[in-house]
PDB file of C-alpha atoms in Angstrom:
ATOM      1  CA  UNK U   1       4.654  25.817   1.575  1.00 38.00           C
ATOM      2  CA  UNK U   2       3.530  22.265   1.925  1.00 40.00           C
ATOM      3  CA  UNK U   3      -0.229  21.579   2.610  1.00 37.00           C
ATOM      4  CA  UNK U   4      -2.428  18.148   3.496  1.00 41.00           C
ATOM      5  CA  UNK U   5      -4.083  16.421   0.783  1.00 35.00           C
ATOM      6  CA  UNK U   6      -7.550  16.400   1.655  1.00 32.00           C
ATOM      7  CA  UNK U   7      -9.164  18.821  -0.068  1.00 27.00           C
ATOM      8  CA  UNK U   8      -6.697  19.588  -3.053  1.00 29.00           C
ATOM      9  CA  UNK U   9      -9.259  19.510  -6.335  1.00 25.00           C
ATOM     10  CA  UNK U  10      -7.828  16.496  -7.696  1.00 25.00           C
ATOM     11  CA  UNK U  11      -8.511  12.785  -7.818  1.00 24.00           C
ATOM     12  CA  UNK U  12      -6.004  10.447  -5.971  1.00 25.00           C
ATOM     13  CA  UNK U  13      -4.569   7.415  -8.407  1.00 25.00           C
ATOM     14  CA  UNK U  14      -3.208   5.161  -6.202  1.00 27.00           C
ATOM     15  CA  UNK U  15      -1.872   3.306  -9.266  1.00 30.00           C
ATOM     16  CA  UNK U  16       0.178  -0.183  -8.689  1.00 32.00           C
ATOM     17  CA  UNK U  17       3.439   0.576 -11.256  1.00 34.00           C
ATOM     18  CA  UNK U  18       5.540   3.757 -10.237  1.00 35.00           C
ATOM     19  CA  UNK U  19       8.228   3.192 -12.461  1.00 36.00           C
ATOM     20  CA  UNK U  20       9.998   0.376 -15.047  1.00 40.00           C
ATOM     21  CA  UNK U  21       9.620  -1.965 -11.657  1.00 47.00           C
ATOM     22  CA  UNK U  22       6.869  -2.727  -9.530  1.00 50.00           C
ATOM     23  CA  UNK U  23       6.900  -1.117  -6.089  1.00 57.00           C
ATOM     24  CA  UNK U  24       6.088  -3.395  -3.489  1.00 49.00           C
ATOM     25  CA  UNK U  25       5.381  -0.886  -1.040  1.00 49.00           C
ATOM     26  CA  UNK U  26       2.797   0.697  -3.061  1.00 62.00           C
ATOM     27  CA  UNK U  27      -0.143  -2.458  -2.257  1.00 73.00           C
ATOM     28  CA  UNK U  28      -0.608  -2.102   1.432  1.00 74.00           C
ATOM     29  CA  UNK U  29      -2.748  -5.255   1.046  1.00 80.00           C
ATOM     30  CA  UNK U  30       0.118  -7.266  -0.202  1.00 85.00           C
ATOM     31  CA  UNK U  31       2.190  -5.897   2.434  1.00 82.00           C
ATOM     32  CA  UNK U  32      -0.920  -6.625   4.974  1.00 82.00           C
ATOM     33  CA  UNK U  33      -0.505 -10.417   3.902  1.00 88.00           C
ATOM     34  CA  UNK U  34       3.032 -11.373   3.393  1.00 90.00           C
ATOM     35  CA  UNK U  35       3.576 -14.770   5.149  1.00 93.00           C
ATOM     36  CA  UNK U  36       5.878 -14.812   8.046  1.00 94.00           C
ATOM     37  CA  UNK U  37       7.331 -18.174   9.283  1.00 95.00           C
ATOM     38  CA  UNK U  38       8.121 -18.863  12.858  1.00 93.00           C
ATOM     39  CA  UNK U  39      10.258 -22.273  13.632  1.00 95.00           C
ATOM     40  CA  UNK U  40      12.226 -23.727  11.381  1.00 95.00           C
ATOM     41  CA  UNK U  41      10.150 -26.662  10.472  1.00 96.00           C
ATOM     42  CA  UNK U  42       7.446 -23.634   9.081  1.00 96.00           C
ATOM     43  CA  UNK U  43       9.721 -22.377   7.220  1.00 96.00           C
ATOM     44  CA  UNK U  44      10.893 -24.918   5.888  1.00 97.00           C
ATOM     45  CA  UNK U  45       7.488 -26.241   4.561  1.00 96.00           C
ATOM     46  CA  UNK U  46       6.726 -22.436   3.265  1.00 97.00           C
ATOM     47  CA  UNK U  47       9.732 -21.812   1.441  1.00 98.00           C
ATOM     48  CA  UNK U  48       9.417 -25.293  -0.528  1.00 97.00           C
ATOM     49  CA  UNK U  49       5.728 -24.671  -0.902  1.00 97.00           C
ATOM     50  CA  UNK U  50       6.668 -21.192  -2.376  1.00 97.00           C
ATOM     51  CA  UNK U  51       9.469 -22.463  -4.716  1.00 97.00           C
ATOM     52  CA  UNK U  52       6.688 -25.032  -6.023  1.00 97.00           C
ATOM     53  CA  UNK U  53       4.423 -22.055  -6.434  1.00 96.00           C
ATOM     54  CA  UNK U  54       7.010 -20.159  -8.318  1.00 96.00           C
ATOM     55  CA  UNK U  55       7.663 -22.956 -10.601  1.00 95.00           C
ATOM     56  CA  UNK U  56       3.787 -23.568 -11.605  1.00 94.00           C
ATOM     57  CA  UNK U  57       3.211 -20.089 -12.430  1.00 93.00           C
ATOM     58  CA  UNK U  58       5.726 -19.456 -14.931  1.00 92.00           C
ATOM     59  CA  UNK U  59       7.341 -21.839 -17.002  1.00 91.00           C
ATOM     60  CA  UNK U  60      11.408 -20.354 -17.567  1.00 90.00           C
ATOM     61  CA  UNK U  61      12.838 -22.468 -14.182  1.00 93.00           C
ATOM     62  CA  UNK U  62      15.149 -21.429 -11.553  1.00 95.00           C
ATOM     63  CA  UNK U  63      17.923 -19.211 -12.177  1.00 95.00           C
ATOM     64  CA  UNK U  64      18.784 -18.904  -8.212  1.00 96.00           C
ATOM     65  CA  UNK U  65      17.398 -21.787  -5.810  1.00 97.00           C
ATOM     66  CA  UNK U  66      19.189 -21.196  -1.952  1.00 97.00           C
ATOM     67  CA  UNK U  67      17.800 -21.061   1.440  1.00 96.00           C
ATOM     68  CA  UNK U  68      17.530 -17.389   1.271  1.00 96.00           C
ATOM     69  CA  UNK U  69      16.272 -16.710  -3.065  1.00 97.00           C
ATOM     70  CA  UNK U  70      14.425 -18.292  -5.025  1.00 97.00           C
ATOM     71  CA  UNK U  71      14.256 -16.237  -8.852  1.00 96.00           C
ATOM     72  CA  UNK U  72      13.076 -17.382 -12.213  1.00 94.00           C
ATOM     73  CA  UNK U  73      15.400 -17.399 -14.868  1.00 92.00           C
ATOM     74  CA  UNK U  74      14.732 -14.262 -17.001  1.00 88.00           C
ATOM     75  CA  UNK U  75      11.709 -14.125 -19.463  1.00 81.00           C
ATOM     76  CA  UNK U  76      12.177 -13.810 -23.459  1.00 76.00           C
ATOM     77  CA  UNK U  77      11.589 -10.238 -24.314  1.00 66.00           C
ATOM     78  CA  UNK U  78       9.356 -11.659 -26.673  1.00 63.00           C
ATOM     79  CA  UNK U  79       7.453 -13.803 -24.052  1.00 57.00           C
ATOM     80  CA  UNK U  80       6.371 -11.324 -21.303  1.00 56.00           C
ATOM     81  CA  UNK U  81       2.550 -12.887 -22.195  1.00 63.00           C
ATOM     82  CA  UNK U  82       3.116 -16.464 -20.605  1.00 75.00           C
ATOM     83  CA  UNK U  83       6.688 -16.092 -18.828  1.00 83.00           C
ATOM     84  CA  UNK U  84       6.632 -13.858 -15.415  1.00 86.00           C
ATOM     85  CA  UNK U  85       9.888 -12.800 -14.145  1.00 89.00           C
ATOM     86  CA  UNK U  86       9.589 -13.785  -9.854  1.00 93.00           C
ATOM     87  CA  UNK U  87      11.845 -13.848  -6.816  1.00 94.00           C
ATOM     88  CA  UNK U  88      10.866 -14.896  -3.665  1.00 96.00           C
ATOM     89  CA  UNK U  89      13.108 -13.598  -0.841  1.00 95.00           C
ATOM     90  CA  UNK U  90      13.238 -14.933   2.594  1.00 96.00           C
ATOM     91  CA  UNK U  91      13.576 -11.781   5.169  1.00 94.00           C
ATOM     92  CA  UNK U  92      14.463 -12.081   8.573  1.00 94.00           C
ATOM     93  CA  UNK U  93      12.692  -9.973  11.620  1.00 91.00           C
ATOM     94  CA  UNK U  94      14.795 -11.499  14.403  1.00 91.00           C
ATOM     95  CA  UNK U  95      13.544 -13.812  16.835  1.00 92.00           C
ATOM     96  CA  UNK U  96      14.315 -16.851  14.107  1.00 93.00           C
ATOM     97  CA  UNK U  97      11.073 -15.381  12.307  1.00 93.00           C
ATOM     98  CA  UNK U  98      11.169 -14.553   8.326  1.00 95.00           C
ATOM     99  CA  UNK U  99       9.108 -12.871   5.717  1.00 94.00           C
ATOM    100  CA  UNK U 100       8.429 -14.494   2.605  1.00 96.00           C
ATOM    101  CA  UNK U 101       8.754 -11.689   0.006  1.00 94.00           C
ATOM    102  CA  UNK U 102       7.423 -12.215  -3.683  1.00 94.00           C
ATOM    103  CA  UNK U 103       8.543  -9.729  -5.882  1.00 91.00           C
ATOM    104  CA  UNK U 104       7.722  -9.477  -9.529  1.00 87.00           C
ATOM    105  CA  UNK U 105       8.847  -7.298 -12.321  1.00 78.00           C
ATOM    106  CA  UNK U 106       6.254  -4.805 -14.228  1.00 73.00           C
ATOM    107  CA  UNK U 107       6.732  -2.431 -16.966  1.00 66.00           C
ATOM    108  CA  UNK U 108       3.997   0.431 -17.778  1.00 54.00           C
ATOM    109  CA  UNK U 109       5.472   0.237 -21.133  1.00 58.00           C
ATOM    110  CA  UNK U 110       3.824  -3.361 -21.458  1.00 58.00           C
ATOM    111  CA  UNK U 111       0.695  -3.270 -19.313  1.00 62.00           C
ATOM    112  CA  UNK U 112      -1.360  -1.758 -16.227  1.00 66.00           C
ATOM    113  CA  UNK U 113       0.240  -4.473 -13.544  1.00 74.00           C
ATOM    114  CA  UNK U 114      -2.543  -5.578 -12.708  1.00 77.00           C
ATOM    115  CA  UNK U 115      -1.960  -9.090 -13.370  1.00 82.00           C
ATOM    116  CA  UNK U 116       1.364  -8.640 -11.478  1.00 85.00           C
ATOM    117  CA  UNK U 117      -0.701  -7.108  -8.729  1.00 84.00           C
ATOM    118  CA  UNK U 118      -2.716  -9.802  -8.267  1.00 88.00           C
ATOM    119  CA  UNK U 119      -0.743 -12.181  -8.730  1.00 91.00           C
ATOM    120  CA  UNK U 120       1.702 -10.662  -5.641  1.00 91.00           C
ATOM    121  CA  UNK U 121      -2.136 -11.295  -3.883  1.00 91.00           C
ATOM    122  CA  UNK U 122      -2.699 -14.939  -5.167  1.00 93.00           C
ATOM    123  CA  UNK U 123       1.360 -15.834  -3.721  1.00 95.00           C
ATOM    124  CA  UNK U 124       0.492 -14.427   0.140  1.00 94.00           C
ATOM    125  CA  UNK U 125      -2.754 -16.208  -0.385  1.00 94.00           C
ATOM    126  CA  UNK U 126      -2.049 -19.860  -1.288  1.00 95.00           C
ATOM    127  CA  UNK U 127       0.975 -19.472   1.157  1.00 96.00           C
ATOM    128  CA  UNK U 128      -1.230 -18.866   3.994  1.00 94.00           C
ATOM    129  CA  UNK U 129      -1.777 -22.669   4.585  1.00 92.00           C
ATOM    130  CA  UNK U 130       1.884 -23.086   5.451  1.00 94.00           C
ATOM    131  CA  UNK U 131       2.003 -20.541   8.346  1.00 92.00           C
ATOM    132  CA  UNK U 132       0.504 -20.623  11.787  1.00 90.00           C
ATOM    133  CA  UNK U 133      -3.602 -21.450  11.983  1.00 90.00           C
ATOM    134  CA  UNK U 134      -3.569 -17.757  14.147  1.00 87.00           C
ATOM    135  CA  UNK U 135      -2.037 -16.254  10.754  1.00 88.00           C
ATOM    136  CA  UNK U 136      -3.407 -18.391   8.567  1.00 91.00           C
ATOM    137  CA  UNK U 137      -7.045 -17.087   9.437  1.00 87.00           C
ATOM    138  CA  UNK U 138      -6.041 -13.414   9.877  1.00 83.00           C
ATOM    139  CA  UNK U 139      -4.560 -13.448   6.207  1.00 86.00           C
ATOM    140  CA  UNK U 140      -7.675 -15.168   4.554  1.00 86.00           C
ATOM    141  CA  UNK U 141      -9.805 -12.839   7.014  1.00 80.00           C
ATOM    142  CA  UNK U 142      -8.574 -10.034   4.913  1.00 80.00           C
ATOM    143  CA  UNK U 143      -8.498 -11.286   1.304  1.00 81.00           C
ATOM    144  CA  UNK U 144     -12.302 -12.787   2.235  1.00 79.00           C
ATOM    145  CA  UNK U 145     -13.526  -8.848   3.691  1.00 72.00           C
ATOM    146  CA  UNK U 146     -11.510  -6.645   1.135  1.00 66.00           C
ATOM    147  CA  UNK U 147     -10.005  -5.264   4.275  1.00 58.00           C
ATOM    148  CA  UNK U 148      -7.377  -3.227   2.255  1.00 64.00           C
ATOM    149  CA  UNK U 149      -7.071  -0.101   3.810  1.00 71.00           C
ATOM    150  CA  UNK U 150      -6.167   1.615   0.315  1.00 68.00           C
ATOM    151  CA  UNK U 151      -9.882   2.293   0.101  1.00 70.00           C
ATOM    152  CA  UNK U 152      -9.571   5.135   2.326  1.00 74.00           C
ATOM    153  CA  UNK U 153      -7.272   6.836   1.160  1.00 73.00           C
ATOM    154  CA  UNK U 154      -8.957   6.224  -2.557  1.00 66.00           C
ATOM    155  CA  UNK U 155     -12.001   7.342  -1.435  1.00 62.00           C
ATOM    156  CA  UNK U 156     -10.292  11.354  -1.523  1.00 60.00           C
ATOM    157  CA  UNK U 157     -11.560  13.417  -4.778  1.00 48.00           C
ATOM    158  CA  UNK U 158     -12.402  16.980  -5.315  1.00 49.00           C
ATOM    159  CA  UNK U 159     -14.190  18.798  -2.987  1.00 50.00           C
ATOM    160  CA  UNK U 160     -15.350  22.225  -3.030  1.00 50.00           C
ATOM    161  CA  UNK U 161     -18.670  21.669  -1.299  1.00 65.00           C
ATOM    162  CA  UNK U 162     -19.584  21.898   2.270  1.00 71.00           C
ATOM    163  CA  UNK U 163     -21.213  18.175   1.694  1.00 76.00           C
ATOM    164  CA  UNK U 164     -17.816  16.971   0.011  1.00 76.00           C
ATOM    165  CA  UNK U 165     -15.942  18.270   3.247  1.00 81.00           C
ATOM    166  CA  UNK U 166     -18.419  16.725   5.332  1.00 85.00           C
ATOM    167  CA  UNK U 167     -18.032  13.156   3.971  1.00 82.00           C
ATOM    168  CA  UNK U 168     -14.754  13.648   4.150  1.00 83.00           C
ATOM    169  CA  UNK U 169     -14.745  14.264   7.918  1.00 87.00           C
ATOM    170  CA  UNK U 170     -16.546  11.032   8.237  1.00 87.00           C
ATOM    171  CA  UNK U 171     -13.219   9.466   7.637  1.00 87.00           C
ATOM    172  CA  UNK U 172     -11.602  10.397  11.281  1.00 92.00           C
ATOM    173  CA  UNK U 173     -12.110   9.053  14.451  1.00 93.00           C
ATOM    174  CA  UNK U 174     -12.465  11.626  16.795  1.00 93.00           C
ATOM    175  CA  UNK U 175     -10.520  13.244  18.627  1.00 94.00           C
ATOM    176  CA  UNK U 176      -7.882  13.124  15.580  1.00 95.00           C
ATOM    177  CA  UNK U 177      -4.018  14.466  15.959  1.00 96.00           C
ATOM    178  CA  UNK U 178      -3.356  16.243  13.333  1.00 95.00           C
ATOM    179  CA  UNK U 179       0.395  17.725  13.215  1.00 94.00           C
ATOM    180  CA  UNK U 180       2.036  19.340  10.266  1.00 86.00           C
ATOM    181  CA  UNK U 181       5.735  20.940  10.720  1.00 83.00           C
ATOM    182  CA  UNK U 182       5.661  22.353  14.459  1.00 86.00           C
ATOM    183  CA  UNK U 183       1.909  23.046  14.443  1.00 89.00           C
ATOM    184  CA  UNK U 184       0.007  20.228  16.655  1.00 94.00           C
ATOM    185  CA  UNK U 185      -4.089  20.580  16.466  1.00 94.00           C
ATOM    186  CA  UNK U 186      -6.401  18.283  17.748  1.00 95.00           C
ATOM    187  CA  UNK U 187      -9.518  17.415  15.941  1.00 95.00           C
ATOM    188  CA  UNK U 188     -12.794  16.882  18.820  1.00 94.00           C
ATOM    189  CA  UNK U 189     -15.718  17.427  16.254  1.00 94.00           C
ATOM    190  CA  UNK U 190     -16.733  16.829  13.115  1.00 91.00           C
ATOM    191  CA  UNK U 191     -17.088  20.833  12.848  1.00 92.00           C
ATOM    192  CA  UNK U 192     -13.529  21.124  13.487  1.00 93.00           C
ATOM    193  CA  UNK U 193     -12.400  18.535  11.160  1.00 91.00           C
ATOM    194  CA  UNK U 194     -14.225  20.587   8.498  1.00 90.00           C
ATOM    195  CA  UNK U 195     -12.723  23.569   9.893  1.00 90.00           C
ATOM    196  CA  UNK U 196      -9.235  22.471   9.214  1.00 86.00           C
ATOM    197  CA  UNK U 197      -9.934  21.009   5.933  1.00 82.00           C
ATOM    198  CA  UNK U 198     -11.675  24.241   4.727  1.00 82.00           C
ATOM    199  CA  UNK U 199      -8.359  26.391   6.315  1.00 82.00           C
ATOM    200  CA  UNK U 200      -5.909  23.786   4.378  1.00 73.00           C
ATOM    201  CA  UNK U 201      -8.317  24.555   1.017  1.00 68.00           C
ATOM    202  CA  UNK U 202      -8.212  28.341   1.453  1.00 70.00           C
ATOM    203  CA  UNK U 203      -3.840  28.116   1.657  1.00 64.00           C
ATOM    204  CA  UNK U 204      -3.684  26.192  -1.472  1.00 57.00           C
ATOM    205  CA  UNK U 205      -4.883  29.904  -2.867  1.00 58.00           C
ATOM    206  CA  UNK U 206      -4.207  29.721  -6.932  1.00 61.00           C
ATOM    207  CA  UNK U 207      -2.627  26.805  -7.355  1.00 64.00           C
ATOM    208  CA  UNK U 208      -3.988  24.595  -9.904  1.00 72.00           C
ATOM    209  CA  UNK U 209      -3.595  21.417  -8.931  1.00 70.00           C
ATOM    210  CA  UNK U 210      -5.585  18.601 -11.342  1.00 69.00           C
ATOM    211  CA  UNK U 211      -4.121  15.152 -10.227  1.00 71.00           C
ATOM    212  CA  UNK U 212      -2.934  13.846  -6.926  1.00 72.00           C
ATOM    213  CA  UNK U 213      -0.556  10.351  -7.206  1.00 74.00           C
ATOM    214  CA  UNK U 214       0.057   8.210  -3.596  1.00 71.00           C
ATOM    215  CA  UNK U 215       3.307   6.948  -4.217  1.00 75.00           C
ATOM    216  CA  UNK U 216       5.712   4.479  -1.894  1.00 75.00           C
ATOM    217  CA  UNK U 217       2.874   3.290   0.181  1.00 76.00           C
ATOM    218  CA  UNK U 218       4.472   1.399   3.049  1.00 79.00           C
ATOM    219  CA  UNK U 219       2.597  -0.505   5.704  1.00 77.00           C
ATOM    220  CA  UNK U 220       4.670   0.225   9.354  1.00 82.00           C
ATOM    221  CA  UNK U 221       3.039  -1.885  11.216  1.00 79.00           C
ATOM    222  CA  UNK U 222      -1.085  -3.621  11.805  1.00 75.00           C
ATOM    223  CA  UNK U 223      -3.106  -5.722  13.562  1.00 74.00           C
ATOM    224  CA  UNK U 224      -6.853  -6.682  13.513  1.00 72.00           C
ATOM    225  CA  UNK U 225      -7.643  -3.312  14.510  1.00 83.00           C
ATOM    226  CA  UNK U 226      -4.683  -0.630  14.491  1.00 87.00           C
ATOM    227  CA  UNK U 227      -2.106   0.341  11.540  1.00 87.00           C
ATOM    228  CA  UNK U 228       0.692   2.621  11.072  1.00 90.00           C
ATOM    229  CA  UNK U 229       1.110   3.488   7.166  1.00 88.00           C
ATOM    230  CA  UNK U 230       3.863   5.950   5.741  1.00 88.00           C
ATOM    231  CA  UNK U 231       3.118   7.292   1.956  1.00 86.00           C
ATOM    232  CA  UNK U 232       4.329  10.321  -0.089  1.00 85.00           C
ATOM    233  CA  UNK U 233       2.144  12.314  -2.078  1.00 81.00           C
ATOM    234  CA  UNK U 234       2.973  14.136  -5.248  1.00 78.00           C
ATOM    235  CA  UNK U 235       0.763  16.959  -6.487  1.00 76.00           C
ATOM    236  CA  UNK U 236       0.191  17.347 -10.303  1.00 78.00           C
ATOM    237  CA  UNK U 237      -1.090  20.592 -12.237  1.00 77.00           C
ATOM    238  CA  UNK U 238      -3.287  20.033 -15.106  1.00 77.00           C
ATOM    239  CA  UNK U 239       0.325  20.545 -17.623  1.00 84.00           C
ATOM    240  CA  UNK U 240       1.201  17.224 -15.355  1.00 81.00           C
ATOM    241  CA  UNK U 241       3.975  18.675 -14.246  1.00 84.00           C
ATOM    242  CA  UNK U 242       4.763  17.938 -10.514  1.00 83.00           C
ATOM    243  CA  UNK U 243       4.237  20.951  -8.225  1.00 79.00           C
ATOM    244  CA  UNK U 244       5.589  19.828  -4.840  1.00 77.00           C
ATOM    245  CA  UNK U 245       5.428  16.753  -2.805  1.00 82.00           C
ATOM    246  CA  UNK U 246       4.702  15.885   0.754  1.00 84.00           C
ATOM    247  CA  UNK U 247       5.449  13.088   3.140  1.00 90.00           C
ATOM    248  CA  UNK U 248       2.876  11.724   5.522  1.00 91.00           C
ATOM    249  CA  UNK U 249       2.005   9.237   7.939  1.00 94.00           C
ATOM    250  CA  UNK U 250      -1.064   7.832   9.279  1.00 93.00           C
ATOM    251  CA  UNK U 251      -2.104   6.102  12.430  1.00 94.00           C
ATOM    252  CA  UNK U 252      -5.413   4.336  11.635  1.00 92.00           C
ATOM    253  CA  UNK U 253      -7.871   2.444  13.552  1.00 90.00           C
ATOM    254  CA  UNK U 254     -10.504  -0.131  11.724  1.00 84.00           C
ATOM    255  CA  UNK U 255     -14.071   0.685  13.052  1.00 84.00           C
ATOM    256  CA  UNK U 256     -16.635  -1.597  11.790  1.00 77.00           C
ATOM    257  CA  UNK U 257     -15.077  -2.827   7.949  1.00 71.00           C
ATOM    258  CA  UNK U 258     -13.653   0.408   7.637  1.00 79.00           C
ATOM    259  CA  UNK U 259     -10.184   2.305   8.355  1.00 86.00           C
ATOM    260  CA  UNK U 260     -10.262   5.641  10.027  1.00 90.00           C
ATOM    261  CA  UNK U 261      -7.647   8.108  10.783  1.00 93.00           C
ATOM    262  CA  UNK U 262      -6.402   8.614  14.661  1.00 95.00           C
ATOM    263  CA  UNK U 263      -3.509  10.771  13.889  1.00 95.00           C
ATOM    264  CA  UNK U 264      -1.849  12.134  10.486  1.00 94.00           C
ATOM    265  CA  UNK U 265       1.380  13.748  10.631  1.00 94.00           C
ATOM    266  CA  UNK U 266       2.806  16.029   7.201  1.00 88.00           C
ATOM    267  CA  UNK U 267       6.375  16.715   7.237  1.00 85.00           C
ATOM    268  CA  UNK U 268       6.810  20.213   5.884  1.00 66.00           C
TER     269      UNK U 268
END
């Protein structure tokens, strides 16, 4: 049996590197901010803009320079400290609109990724002057507010106490969906919110579950106000060894500065 992931006694590390390669779909703030190009003249100026970009930040040059990839040469194994492997890929959505894609390559045998992280950031944000002045302020909106929606789902830590389950109510905008397999329950109060999370709690019965890891984060769709994200989560006992994992996706609405959930689904 397959449960939500509110309550589990764990704390969620929504860390950036999965693997030998850096996930893109694990920063929904990257994925928030990744430039899209409309006419041909736009993309035009953003994909020589972003091949100028490339350039400047690492020094190997161009391996692959054509209308659709731009990637570095490879870095020096023994170089990883000033030489950044990049590729920039131009993806299209129909319509004659593209996303412009930086990718870079991490290792958690090197380092955290955090400099590749933010440096996946930095690329969306200086390319933001190249794009429409509509998406233009929309992306520098959200780098200027923090409006990375990662915080809620962060926010999620152990939470045994009637307080802990309370706070964590405070996360949904009522009246929440809430479906898991072929079981549909809607959420009207913050007493039933608890409710649930208190019944999900009491089915985890003695499992032992110590660490909770978000993993392929993907951002569906968003807007100012609305978002769709997909993420899997994979439960951890305290031997690390992975228990089970679940699949879930999110509807979420942005009240105020902050994301709240409208709907969650769990596959079982």
């Amino acid at each position: 049996m397959k449960f939500p992931l509110f309550i589990l006694s764990a704390v969620i590390l929504l860390t950036g590197c999965q693997s030998t390669a850096f996930d893109l779909k694990d920063d929904v703030l990257f994925q928030q901010t990744i430039p899209v190009c409309t006419t041909d003249d736009e993309c035009e100026k953003i994909w020589n803009a972003a091949r100028q970009w490339v350039m400047k930040t690492t020094p190997q040059g161009l391996s692959i320079d054509t209308a659709e990839r731009i990637q570095t040469r490879a870095a020096d194994d023994e170089s990883f400290n000033w030489e950044t492997d990049i590729t920039v890929s131009k993806v299209p959505l129909g319509d004659g609109k593209y996303q412009i894609v930086m990718e870079t390559w991490c290792s958690m045998t090197i380092n955290s990724c955090d400099t590749e992280r933010r440096l996946m950031r930095r690329f969306n944000e200086d390319m933001a002057r190249y794009v429409s002045s509509s998406q233009s302020q929309e992306v520098l909106r959200i780098f200027a507010e923090g409006d990375d929606m990662n915080a809620l789902f962060s926010s999620y830590a152990a939470s045994l106490t009637e307080a802990d389950l309370r706070k964590h109510a405070r996360k949904y905008y009522l009246p929440t969906t809430v479906i898991s397999g072929d079981n549909v329950r809607q959420l009207g109060s913050t007493d039933e919110v608890v409710a649930f999370l208190k019944e999900t709690r009491a089915g985890l019965g003695d499992r032992k579950i110590a660490r909770i890891e978000a993993k392929n984060r993907q951002l569906l769709s968003s807007n100012r106000t609305t978002a769709i994200v997909k993420l899997q989560w994979q439960f951890y006992d305290s031997s690390d060894d992975l228990q089970y994992s679940q699949k879930a996706t999110y509807n979420l609405i942005k009240v105020g500065k902050g994301w709240k959930i409208i709907f969650a689904s769990f596959d079982e």
